[in-house]
Amino acid sequence: MSIFENSATLKNKVDDTHPLKCTILNSRNTSGYTEYVIEVTRTGVQDYTWKIFKRYSDFVKLQNMLYKMSPKINLDLPPKKYIGNMDRKLVMQRQNALQSSLNTMVENLMLANSLLIRSFLDPESYSEYCKESLFQKVGMVLRGNREFELSKELPNIGWRLKRKSFLSKWKKDPKQELLLSWTECGPDLSLKQLDLVTVLKSISSIIHPLVDIPVILPSPEGYTLSVHNIQVGSLRDLLYQTTPLQPFLKKYWDTSSHVYLPDQTMVSYIKQILYGLKFLHDNQIPYGHLHSGNVLVCDIENIKLTGIENSTLGLPSYYRSYLVQLGKKRIQSLNDVDIYGFGHILHEFTENEPLTRPFCEHFSQKTSLNLTKQMKTILAPPSSKLLMPSVNSIITNLKHARMIDEQKDPSFFKCKIPALVKEHYILIAEKCMSRIFEDQKKIALEKRHKKIYKIIHDPEKCIEATQSKHFDFHSIKNNSSLDINNRSHSSSSNSTLTSTGSDISK
């Protein structure tokens, strides 16, 4: 058996973005220690449930490992008790506190997508990713390659659990360092190996100034090896004032380091992101992975969209757990997924913090840029029943508001895509959306059952709640020109761990 065949097919069935639910069922006395029986459920079209057994000391070890990532990560564990820790009343109090800690783990998007949390709650699927080093395996793949040389393995610099990163050197210029990504294909993979290679070759041949095109290297079936240039970092790195090669939680947990960008810089980035999306949408290239971490900052003025191979590899979106809550009315295609990610970027720009829930109803307008109306159409709750705007309509609106000038469209580059590859693109997009639609149906059905239950048991309160539920768009005065104010480029917001309740059902 090949060294690359270690149960890859089993692991591919696990969608890392599927929400987890945890419930402490009871506690038991084992060898003089209290052990908590925890039921964990991975929600999806079909729920999978298993039991794990954890002691209080296991939670403390997890907290210590998270603390090394960022001192501000706090699971709010109950205090240690050296005397009387087997007392039944104390055990029940500690169980309630640990349940609250578990809720925090699965309700916060960054924590829920971290390898430490996933391996703690689902050791069967993720523990080996914490221990296994792929340096030798990737080195064997590169052994016959005359262009790139493996340098060292990096920690989890991104949120994707089954992607390992390495520093690589270009043999023609050893001083130039490259980022090499070893990616396991995801649950949305729709193509056979030969078709997958054909599409990846087509992607590698794309030329556009606003799109980062990776070098795709031959890899074993079920895996992909890609090489990217190391730029200044991502847009998220720029907003958090951090370096790109640090662990994900260490870089982005502390929101107090989040900064504002100058208005002119924000407008320039917004324009480039929109025209990059326009190029992908006009050529029907499946994307669906736009977020601030997938916007590479080449220099202070120029950016590129990266990760365009992700949908082809069957990898789920960063915001997938949010997408399934918005419903099919709001999210109908991968283009809608891109626009939704663009809305989150606008929120980070103007609110100086990431949006930690699926939608937003209130905007504080912390910047002079008048983008609130556009954000409302993108980040509106499902109850608004608004369709997601297209990239062309957003560009038109911003032109009318004189935020984007009438200069030549920078996405004029033409992309010649073979007919066969276009057919594959359609299959890729359909596969990615089909699972999202299935999860959306399940959530809609659950909401309907809850509503019927409330009507049967308390009809008066249900009627009052329905009548009070609405989403009102306030009239917004459009600025005819940019009002660029001098302001501080630093944020004094404190990083706090907040539970978002039912808004984040990951």
Short mmCIF file of C-alpha atoms in Angstrom, two decimals:
data_model
loop_
_atom_site.label_atom_id
_atom_site.label_comp_id
_atom_site.label_asym_id
_atom_site.label_seq_id
_atom_site.Cartn_x
_atom_site.Cartn_y
_atom_site.Cartn_z
CA MET A 1 0.00 0.00 0.00
CA SER A 2 1.28 3.50 -0.84
CA ILE A 3 2.29 5.79 2.01
CA PHE A 4 -0.30 8.26 0.73
CA GLU A 5 -3.24 5.87 1.09
CA ASN A 6 -3.63 5.98 4.88
CA SER A 7 -7.43 6.04 5.05
CA ALA A 8 -7.68 9.15 2.87
CA THR A 9 -11.04 8.03 1.54
CA LEU A 10 -12.44 7.84 5.07
CA LYS A 11 -11.15 11.25 6.05
CA ASN A 12 -12.46 12.87 2.89
CA LYS A 13 -15.99 12.09 4.02
CA VAL A 14 -15.58 14.48 6.95
CA ASP A 15 -16.49 18.09 6.18
CA ASP A 16 -14.37 20.20 8.52
CA THR A 17 -16.87 23.06 8.33
CA HIS A 18 -19.82 21.01 9.57
CA PRO A 19 -20.90 22.35 12.98
CA LEU A 20 -20.33 20.30 16.12
CA LYS A 21 -22.74 20.13 19.05
CA CYS A 22 -21.58 18.94 22.48
CA THR A 23 -23.64 17.83 25.47
CA ILE A 24 -22.29 16.50 28.76
CA LEU A 25 -24.62 13.58 29.49
CA ASN A 26 -23.33 12.66 32.94
CA SER A 27 -20.20 12.03 34.99
CA ARG A 28 -18.68 8.85 36.36
CA ASN A 29 -16.03 7.86 38.89
CA THR A 30 -13.06 6.13 37.20
CA SER A 31 -10.01 5.08 39.25
CA GLY A 32 -10.66 7.80 41.80
CA TYR A 33 -11.18 10.54 39.19
CA THR A 34 -14.30 12.17 37.81
CA GLU A 35 -14.76 11.58 34.10
CA TYR A 36 -17.37 13.43 32.04
CA VAL A 37 -19.32 11.60 29.34
CA ILE A 38 -19.72 13.98 26.40
CA GLU A 39 -21.97 13.37 23.40
CA VAL A 40 -20.64 15.05 20.25
CA THR A 41 -22.72 15.43 17.09
CA ARG A 42 -21.48 16.55 13.69
CA THR A 43 -24.51 18.14 12.08
CA GLY A 44 -25.23 17.89 8.39
CA VAL A 45 -27.69 16.16 6.09
CA GLN A 46 -26.95 13.08 8.16
CA ASP A 47 -25.93 13.66 11.77
CA TYR A 48 -23.08 11.59 13.19
CA THR A 49 -22.91 11.14 16.96
CA TRP A 50 -20.20 9.67 19.18
CA LYS A 51 -19.12 9.82 22.82
CA ILE A 52 -15.85 11.05 24.30
CA PHE A 53 -14.70 10.84 27.91
CA LYS A 54 -12.80 13.77 29.38
CA ARG A 55 -11.48 14.68 32.80
CA TYR A 56 -11.21 18.21 34.11
CA SER A 57 -7.43 17.99 33.61
CA ASP A 58 -8.00 17.38 29.87
CA PHE A 59 -9.79 20.74 29.63
CA VAL A 60 -6.93 22.41 31.52
CA LYS A 61 -4.36 20.96 29.08
CA LEU A 62 -6.43 22.25 26.15
CA GLN A 63 -6.65 25.71 27.74
CA ASN A 64 -2.86 25.76 28.21
CA MET A 65 -2.26 24.85 24.56
CA LEU A 66 -4.67 27.58 23.42
CA TYR A 67 -2.95 30.04 25.77
CA LYS A 68 0.32 29.43 23.92
CA MET A 69 -1.44 30.46 20.72
CA SER A 70 -2.88 33.60 22.29
CA PRO A 71 -2.96 34.62 25.98
CA LYS A 72 -6.38 36.17 25.39
CA ILE A 73 -8.11 32.88 24.54
CA ASN A 74 -10.11 32.00 27.63
CA LEU A 75 -12.45 29.01 27.89
CA ASP A 76 -13.68 30.20 31.32
CA LEU A 77 -12.92 26.90 33.01
CA PRO A 78 -14.06 26.50 36.62
CA PRO A 79 -11.25 26.85 39.21
CA LYS A 80 -9.25 23.88 40.43
CA LYS A 81 -10.37 22.14 43.63
CA TYR A 82 -7.82 20.14 45.59
CA ILE A 83 -10.09 19.11 48.48
CA GLY A 84 -13.55 17.63 48.06
CA ASN A 85 -13.34 17.46 44.28
CA MET A 86 -15.40 14.26 44.31
CA ASP A 87 -18.31 15.94 46.10
CA ARG A 88 -21.49 15.41 44.08
CA LYS A 89 -22.60 19.02 44.33
CA LEU A 90 -19.20 20.28 43.15
CA VAL A 91 -19.19 17.78 40.29
CA MET A 92 -22.56 19.08 39.06
CA GLN A 93 -21.41 22.70 39.31
CA ARG A 94 -18.23 21.87 37.40
CA GLN A 95 -20.23 19.95 34.79
CA ASN A 96 -22.41 23.02 34.12
CA ALA A 97 -19.31 25.22 33.81
CA LEU A 98 -17.60 22.78 31.44
CA GLN A 99 -20.75 22.65 29.33
CA SER A 100 -20.51 26.41 28.95
CA SER A 101 -16.87 26.03 27.88
CA LEU A 102 -17.85 23.45 25.28
CA ASN A 103 -20.51 25.81 23.92
CA THR A 104 -17.84 28.50 23.56
CA MET A 105 -15.60 26.12 21.60
CA VAL A 106 -18.20 25.18 18.99
CA GLU A 107 -19.99 28.54 18.68
CA ASN A 108 -16.93 30.64 17.89
CA LEU A 109 -15.99 30.27 14.21
CA MET A 110 -12.23 30.59 14.73
CA LEU A 111 -12.13 28.12 17.62
CA ALA A 112 -14.50 25.65 15.94
CA ASN A 113 -12.22 25.60 12.87
CA SER A 114 -9.01 25.10 14.86
CA LEU A 115 -7.15 21.79 14.87
CA LEU A 116 -6.77 21.82 18.66
CA ILE A 117 -10.53 21.99 19.24
CA ARG A 118 -11.42 19.52 16.48
CA SER A 119 -8.91 16.93 17.69
CA PHE A 120 -10.16 17.39 21.27
CA LEU A 121 -13.79 16.73 20.28
CA ASP A 122 -13.20 14.32 17.38
CA PRO A 123 -9.93 12.48 18.09
CA GLU A 124 -10.69 9.69 15.61
CA SER A 125 -10.74 12.07 12.64
CA TYR A 126 -8.14 14.66 13.62
CA SER A 127 -5.62 13.44 16.19
CA GLU A 128 -3.17 12.15 13.57
CA TYR A 129 -3.06 15.60 11.97
CA CYS A 130 -1.62 16.95 15.23
CA LYS A 131 1.18 14.37 15.30
CA GLU A 132 1.93 13.51 11.69
CA SER A 133 4.77 15.28 9.90
CA LEU A 134 4.46 15.33 6.12
CA PHE A 135 7.93 16.71 5.46
CA GLN A 136 9.25 13.35 4.22
CA LYS A 137 6.19 12.58 2.09
CA VAL A 138 6.23 15.97 0.37
CA GLY A 139 10.00 15.70 -0.05
CA MET A 140 9.50 12.42 -1.94
CA VAL A 141 7.03 14.11 -4.32
CA LEU A 142 9.52 16.92 -4.99
CA ARG A 143 12.49 14.58 -5.37
CA GLY A 144 12.26 14.48 -9.16
CA ASN A 145 11.39 18.17 -9.49
CA ARG A 146 14.19 20.36 -10.81
CA GLU A 147 12.59 23.71 -9.95
CA PHE A 148 11.63 23.61 -6.27
CA GLU A 149 13.40 22.46 -3.14
CA LEU A 150 11.70 21.82 0.20
CA SER A 151 13.00 24.00 3.05
CA LYS A 152 10.94 23.48 6.24
CA GLU A 153 7.46 22.63 7.51
CA LEU A 154 5.30 25.49 8.85
CA PRO A 155 2.64 25.45 11.58
CA ASN A 156 -1.06 25.74 10.67
CA ILE A 157 -0.88 29.26 9.23
CA GLY A 158 -4.39 28.99 7.76
CA TRP A 159 -7.76 27.80 9.04
CA ARG A 160 -8.00 24.75 6.77
CA LEU A 161 -7.22 21.67 8.88
CA LYS A 162 -6.16 19.31 6.08
CA ARG A 163 -3.77 21.70 4.39
CA LYS A 164 -0.12 21.65 5.41
CA SER A 165 2.24 24.49 4.54
CA PHE A 166 5.97 24.45 3.82
CA LEU A 167 8.66 26.90 2.88
CA SER A 168 10.19 26.07 -0.47
CA LYS A 169 13.05 27.54 -2.47
CA TRP A 170 13.26 28.10 -6.19
CA LYS A 171 16.48 26.40 -7.33
CA LYS A 172 17.15 29.07 -9.96
CA ASP A 173 17.07 31.75 -7.24
CA PRO A 174 17.66 30.16 -3.77
CA LYS A 175 17.13 33.54 -2.06
CA GLN A 176 13.50 33.59 -3.20
CA GLU A 177 11.22 31.76 -0.74
CA LEU A 178 7.91 30.27 -1.87
CA LEU A 179 4.90 28.95 0.01
CA LEU A 180 4.13 25.32 -0.80
CA SER A 181 0.71 23.91 0.14
CA TRP A 182 -0.04 20.19 0.51
CA THR A 183 -3.82 19.88 0.32
CA GLU A 184 -6.08 16.89 0.78
CA CYS A 185 -9.05 17.00 -1.60
CA GLY A 186 -12.34 17.84 0.10
CA PRO A 187 -15.86 16.38 0.32
CA ASP A 188 -17.14 18.43 -2.64
CA LEU A 189 -14.73 16.82 -5.12
CA SER A 190 -16.71 15.94 -8.26
CA LEU A 191 -14.02 15.07 -10.81
CA LYS A 192 -12.05 11.92 -11.46
CA GLN A 193 -8.27 12.15 -11.26
CA LEU A 194 -7.65 12.64 -15.01
CA ASP A 195 -10.37 15.31 -15.30
CA LEU A 196 -9.05 16.99 -12.14
CA VAL A 197 -5.56 17.22 -13.64
CA THR A 198 -7.02 18.70 -16.85
CA VAL A 199 -8.92 21.42 -14.97
CA LEU A 200 -5.96 22.27 -12.72
CA LYS A 201 -3.76 22.67 -15.80
CA SER A 202 -6.34 25.00 -17.29
CA ILE A 203 -6.41 27.06 -14.07
CA SER A 204 -2.60 27.28 -14.11
CA SER A 205 -2.74 28.79 -17.60
CA ILE A 206 -4.98 31.72 -16.58
CA ILE A 207 -3.35 35.14 -16.85
CA HIS A 208 -4.88 38.09 -15.00
CA PRO A 209 -3.31 40.89 -12.92
CA LEU A 210 -5.90 40.54 -10.12
CA VAL A 211 -5.81 36.75 -9.72
CA ASP A 212 -3.02 34.77 -8.08
CA ILE A 213 -2.28 31.71 -10.22
CA PRO A 214 -0.54 28.87 -8.36
CA VAL A 215 1.95 26.40 -9.81
CA ILE A 216 0.27 22.98 -9.55
CA LEU A 217 2.72 20.08 -9.21
CA PRO A 218 1.96 16.38 -9.92
CA SER A 219 0.78 14.69 -6.71
CA PRO A 220 -0.65 11.32 -5.58
CA GLU A 221 -4.37 10.80 -6.08
CA GLY A 222 -6.40 12.56 -3.39
CA TYR A 223 -3.82 15.29 -2.79
CA THR A 224 -2.62 18.46 -4.51
CA LEU A 225 0.70 20.24 -4.23
CA SER A 226 0.66 23.93 -5.15
CA VAL A 227 3.25 26.69 -4.98
CA HIS A 228 2.47 30.35 -4.31
CA ASN A 229 4.71 33.39 -4.12
CA ILE A 230 5.08 34.77 -0.60
CA GLN A 231 3.82 38.31 -0.76
CA VAL A 232 3.66 40.90 2.01
CA GLY A 233 0.85 38.75 3.36
CA SER A 234 -2.93 38.63 3.10
CA LEU A 235 -5.39 41.46 3.58
CA ARG A 236 -6.25 39.90 6.94
CA ASP A 237 -2.54 40.04 7.90
CA LEU A 238 -2.50 43.72 6.97
CA LEU A 239 -5.65 44.48 9.00
CA TYR A 240 -4.31 42.62 12.05
CA GLN A 241 -0.75 43.96 11.62
CA THR A 242 0.74 40.48 11.78
CA THR A 243 3.21 38.37 9.82
CA PRO A 244 1.78 35.67 7.52
CA LEU A 245 3.78 32.60 8.64
CA GLN A 246 2.51 32.47 12.27
CA PRO A 247 -0.20 30.05 13.50
CA PHE A 248 -3.76 31.05 12.57
CA LEU A 249 -5.13 31.61 16.10
CA LYS A 250 -2.01 33.47 17.19
CA LYS A 251 -2.37 35.89 14.28
CA TYR A 252 -6.06 36.67 14.37
CA TRP A 253 -7.54 36.03 17.80
CA ASP A 254 -6.65 39.40 19.33
CA THR A 255 -8.92 41.89 17.57
CA SER A 256 -7.37 44.81 19.50
CA SER A 257 -4.57 44.83 16.92
CA HIS A 258 -7.10 45.36 14.09
CA VAL A 259 -6.48 48.66 12.29
CA TYR A 260 -8.24 50.98 9.86
CA LEU A 261 -6.83 51.47 6.41
CA PRO A 262 -6.78 54.90 4.73
CA ASP A 263 -9.93 55.57 2.72
CA GLN A 264 -8.06 55.75 -0.57
CA THR A 265 -6.44 52.37 0.10
CA MET A 266 -9.80 50.80 1.01
CA VAL A 267 -11.44 52.11 -2.14
CA SER A 268 -8.54 50.83 -4.25
CA TYR A 269 -8.77 47.35 -2.68
CA ILE A 270 -12.56 47.24 -3.02
CA LYS A 271 -12.30 48.13 -6.69
CA GLN A 272 -9.65 45.47 -7.38
CA ILE A 273 -11.57 42.77 -5.48
CA LEU A 274 -14.74 43.52 -7.44
CA TYR A 275 -13.01 43.47 -10.82
CA GLY A 276 -11.19 40.27 -9.88
CA LEU A 277 -14.55 38.68 -9.05
CA LYS A 278 -16.02 40.07 -12.26
CA PHE A 279 -13.32 38.31 -14.27
CA LEU A 280 -14.00 34.98 -12.53
CA HIS A 281 -17.80 35.31 -12.80
CA ASP A 282 -17.78 36.42 -16.43
CA ASN A 283 -15.68 33.37 -17.35
CA GLN A 284 -17.74 31.03 -15.13
CA ILE A 285 -14.65 30.01 -13.16
CA PRO A 286 -15.95 28.45 -9.91
CA TYR A 287 -14.60 30.26 -6.84
CA GLY A 288 -16.74 30.70 -3.69
CA HIS A 289 -13.76 31.23 -1.36
CA LEU A 290 -13.49 34.98 -0.95
CA HIS A 291 -12.50 36.24 2.50
CA SER A 292 -9.82 38.63 3.75
CA GLY A 293 -7.34 35.77 4.14
CA ASN A 294 -7.66 34.95 0.42
CA VAL A 295 -6.76 38.45 -0.74
CA LEU A 296 -2.99 38.69 -1.22
CA VAL A 297 -1.41 42.09 -0.73
CA CYS A 298 1.35 42.37 -3.34
CA ASP A 299 2.24 45.90 -2.22
CA ILE A 300 0.43 48.79 -0.59
CA GLU A 301 -1.52 49.49 -3.80
CA ASN A 302 -2.07 46.11 -5.49
CA ILE A 303 -3.87 42.95 -4.42
CA LYS A 304 -4.70 39.56 -5.95
CA LEU A 305 -7.43 37.02 -5.26
CA THR A 306 -6.01 33.64 -4.31
CA GLY A 307 -7.38 30.15 -3.74
CA ILE A 308 -9.14 29.84 -7.11
CA GLU A 309 -8.24 26.13 -7.19
CA ASN A 310 -10.12 25.39 -3.94
CA SER A 311 -13.55 24.64 -5.41
CA THR A 312 -11.99 22.38 -8.04
CA LEU A 313 -10.35 20.42 -5.19
CA GLY A 314 -13.75 20.05 -3.49
CA LEU A 315 -12.82 22.20 -0.49
CA PRO A 316 -15.66 23.86 1.50
CA SER A 317 -15.86 27.62 2.05
CA TYR A 318 -14.67 29.33 5.24
CA TYR A 319 -18.18 30.76 5.76
CA ARG A 320 -20.01 27.53 4.92
CA SER A 321 -21.60 27.19 8.36
CA TYR A 322 -23.06 30.68 7.84
CA LEU A 323 -24.20 30.03 4.27
CA VAL A 324 -26.47 27.15 5.23
CA GLN A 325 -28.27 29.41 7.71
CA LEU A 326 -29.05 32.09 5.13
CA GLY A 327 -31.27 29.82 3.03
CA LYS A 328 -31.60 29.26 -0.71
CA LYS A 329 -33.32 32.60 -1.22
CA ARG A 330 -30.08 34.40 -0.33
CA ILE A 331 -27.46 31.90 -1.49
CA GLN A 332 -28.27 30.37 -4.88
CA SER A 333 -24.84 29.98 -6.51
CA LEU A 334 -21.09 30.19 -5.93
CA ASN A 335 -21.27 33.76 -7.25
CA ASP A 336 -23.58 34.59 -4.34
CA VAL A 337 -21.05 32.97 -1.99
CA ASP A 338 -18.35 35.30 -3.36
CA ILE A 339 -20.53 38.37 -2.88
CA TYR A 340 -21.32 37.25 0.67
CA GLY A 341 -17.57 37.00 1.38
CA PHE A 342 -17.14 40.47 -0.13
CA GLY A 343 -19.75 41.75 2.35
CA HIS A 344 -17.66 40.39 5.23
CA ILE A 345 -14.60 42.22 3.86
CA LEU A 346 -16.59 45.47 3.72
CA HIS A 347 -17.61 44.89 7.35
CA GLU A 348 -13.96 44.40 8.39
CA PHE A 349 -12.99 47.57 6.53
CA THR A 350 -15.68 49.84 7.94
CA GLU A 351 -16.45 48.35 11.37
CA ASN A 352 -12.81 47.60 12.27
CA GLU A 353 -13.64 44.04 13.33
CA PRO A 354 -14.73 40.77 11.70
CA LEU A 355 -18.40 39.84 11.58
CA THR A 356 -18.86 36.83 13.88
CA ARG A 357 -22.39 35.87 12.87
CA PRO A 358 -24.14 34.96 9.59
CA PHE A 359 -25.80 38.34 9.06
CA CYS A 360 -25.81 41.90 10.39
CA GLU A 361 -28.69 44.30 10.99
CA HIS A 362 -26.94 47.25 12.63
CA PHE A 363 -23.94 49.16 11.31
CA SER A 364 -22.15 51.88 13.27
CA GLN A 365 -20.54 53.62 10.27
CA LYS A 366 -17.16 54.01 11.94
CA THR A 367 -15.58 55.28 8.73
CA SER A 368 -16.37 58.13 6.40
CA LEU A 369 -16.96 55.71 3.52
CA ASN A 370 -20.67 55.38 2.83
CA LEU A 371 -20.89 51.62 2.30
CA THR A 372 -23.69 50.84 4.73
CA LYS A 373 -26.42 50.53 2.11
CA GLN A 374 -24.32 48.10 0.07
CA MET A 375 -23.49 46.03 3.17
CA LYS A 376 -27.16 45.82 4.13
CA THR A 377 -28.09 44.30 0.79
CA ILE A 378 -25.31 41.69 1.18
CA LEU A 379 -25.42 40.93 4.92
CA ALA A 380 -29.18 41.20 5.39
CA PRO A 381 -30.81 38.45 7.50
CA PRO A 382 -32.79 35.66 5.81
CA SER A 383 -36.06 37.29 6.89
CA SER A 384 -35.39 40.25 4.56
CA LYS A 385 -36.01 37.98 1.50
CA LEU A 386 -33.58 40.05 -0.58
CA LEU A 387 -31.69 38.47 -3.45
CA MET A 388 -27.91 38.67 -3.30
CA PRO A 389 -26.69 41.42 -5.67
CA SER A 390 -24.42 40.55 -8.59
CA VAL A 391 -20.88 41.85 -8.90
CA ASN A 392 -21.90 43.99 -11.89
CA SER A 393 -24.73 45.66 -9.95
CA ILE A 394 -22.36 46.45 -7.05
CA ILE A 395 -19.84 47.99 -9.44
CA THR A 396 -22.63 50.07 -11.03
CA ASN A 397 -23.87 51.28 -7.64
CA LEU A 398 -20.39 52.31 -6.52
CA LYS A 399 -19.84 54.11 -9.82
CA HIS A 400 -23.06 56.06 -9.29
CA ALA A 401 -21.85 56.93 -5.79
CA ARG A 402 -18.57 58.07 -7.39
CA MET A 403 -16.55 55.67 -5.28
CA ILE A 404 -15.30 53.87 -8.38
CA ASP A 405 -14.21 56.00 -11.31
CA GLU A 406 -15.14 55.35 -14.93
CA GLN A 407 -11.68 54.31 -16.05
CA LYS A 408 -11.13 51.19 -18.16
CA ASP A 409 -12.24 47.92 -16.62
CA PRO A 410 -8.99 46.22 -15.44
CA SER A 411 -10.56 42.80 -16.05
CA PHE A 412 -10.31 43.16 -19.84
CA PHE A 413 -8.02 40.13 -20.00
CA LYS A 414 -9.68 37.43 -22.02
CA CYS A 415 -9.58 33.86 -20.80
CA LYS A 416 -9.72 31.10 -23.40
CA ILE A 417 -11.27 28.11 -21.68
CA PRO A 418 -11.73 24.80 -23.58
CA ALA A 419 -15.32 23.59 -23.91
CA LEU A 420 -14.54 20.43 -21.92
CA VAL A 421 -13.14 22.45 -19.03
CA LYS A 422 -16.23 24.69 -19.06
CA GLU A 423 -18.37 21.57 -18.65
CA HIS A 424 -16.21 20.52 -15.71
CA TYR A 425 -16.60 24.01 -14.19
CA ILE A 426 -20.38 23.57 -14.26
CA LEU A 427 -20.12 20.19 -12.53
CA ILE A 428 -17.79 21.62 -9.88
CA ALA A 429 -20.17 24.47 -9.07
CA GLU A 430 -23.21 22.18 -8.99
CA LYS A 431 -21.48 19.76 -6.61
CA CYS A 432 -20.38 22.53 -4.26
CA MET A 433 -23.88 24.01 -4.11
CA SER A 434 -25.79 20.72 -3.90
CA ARG A 435 -24.48 19.91 -0.42
CA ILE A 436 -25.13 23.46 0.74
CA PHE A 437 -28.72 23.19 -0.51
CA GLU A 438 -29.15 19.88 1.32
CA ASP A 439 -27.97 21.41 4.59
CA GLN A 440 -30.18 24.46 4.01
CA LYS A 441 -33.22 22.20 3.58
CA LYS A 442 -32.44 20.39 6.80
CA ILE A 443 -32.12 23.63 8.78
CA ALA A 444 -35.34 24.99 7.24
CA LEU A 445 -37.14 21.77 8.21
CA GLU A 446 -35.86 21.99 11.77
CA LYS A 447 -37.02 25.60 12.04
CA ARG A 448 -40.45 24.60 10.71
CA HIS A 449 -40.77 21.82 13.29
CA LYS A 450 -39.80 24.22 16.09
CA LYS A 451 -42.34 26.76 14.88
CA ILE A 452 -45.10 24.14 14.79
CA TYR A 453 -44.13 23.00 18.29
CA LYS A 454 -44.38 26.59 19.59
CA ILE A 455 -47.75 27.13 17.89
CA ILE A 456 -49.15 24.00 19.51
CA HIS A 457 -47.79 24.69 22.99
CA ASP A 458 -47.90 28.51 23.20
CA PRO A 459 -49.77 30.07 20.25
CA GLU A 460 -50.12 33.57 21.76
CA LYS A 461 -46.39 34.14 22.24
CA CYS A 462 -45.69 32.73 18.79
CA ILE A 463 -48.05 35.26 17.16
CA GLU A 464 -46.47 38.15 19.08
CA ALA A 465 -42.97 37.07 18.05
CA THR A 466 -43.99 36.77 14.39
CA GLN A 467 -45.58 40.23 14.35
CA SER A 468 -42.53 41.89 15.92
CA LYS A 469 -40.05 40.27 13.51
CA HIS A 470 -39.15 42.51 10.58
CA PHE A 471 -36.13 44.05 8.95
CA ASP A 472 -36.36 47.72 8.14
CA PHE A 473 -34.03 49.43 5.73
CA HIS A 474 -33.44 53.01 6.78
CA SER A 475 -32.96 55.63 4.11
CA ILE A 476 -29.31 56.41 3.58
CA LYS A 477 -27.96 59.59 2.17
CA ASN A 478 -25.53 58.91 -0.66
CA ASN A 479 -22.34 60.93 -0.62
CA SER A 480 -21.52 62.47 -3.97
CA SER A 481 -17.80 62.33 -3.29
CA LEU A 482 -15.36 60.66 -0.94
CA ASP A 483 -14.97 62.45 2.36
CA ILE A 484 -11.48 61.43 3.40
CA ASN A 485 -10.84 62.26 7.06
CA ASN A 486 -7.65 61.96 9.01
CA ARG A 487 -8.13 59.54 11.81
CA SER A 488 -6.17 57.10 13.91
CA HIS A 489 -5.19 53.84 12.25
CA SER A 490 -5.37 51.81 15.40
CA SER A 491 -8.27 50.28 17.29
CA SER A 492 -8.77 50.34 21.03
CA SER A 493 -11.33 47.56 20.97
CA ASN A 494 -10.69 44.77 23.46
CA SER A 495 -10.56 41.16 22.40
CA THR A 496 -13.25 39.30 24.26
CA LEU A 497 -14.59 35.83 23.79
CA THR A 498 -18.31 36.23 23.16
CA SER A 499 -20.88 33.55 22.68
CA THR A 500 -23.10 34.24 19.70
CA GLY A 501 -25.78 31.78 20.66
CA SER A 502 -28.12 30.54 17.99
CA ASP A 503 -26.70 32.97 15.41
CA ILE A 504 -23.70 30.66 14.92
CA SER A 505 -24.88 27.12 14.59
CA LYS A 506 -21.64 25.54 13.44
#
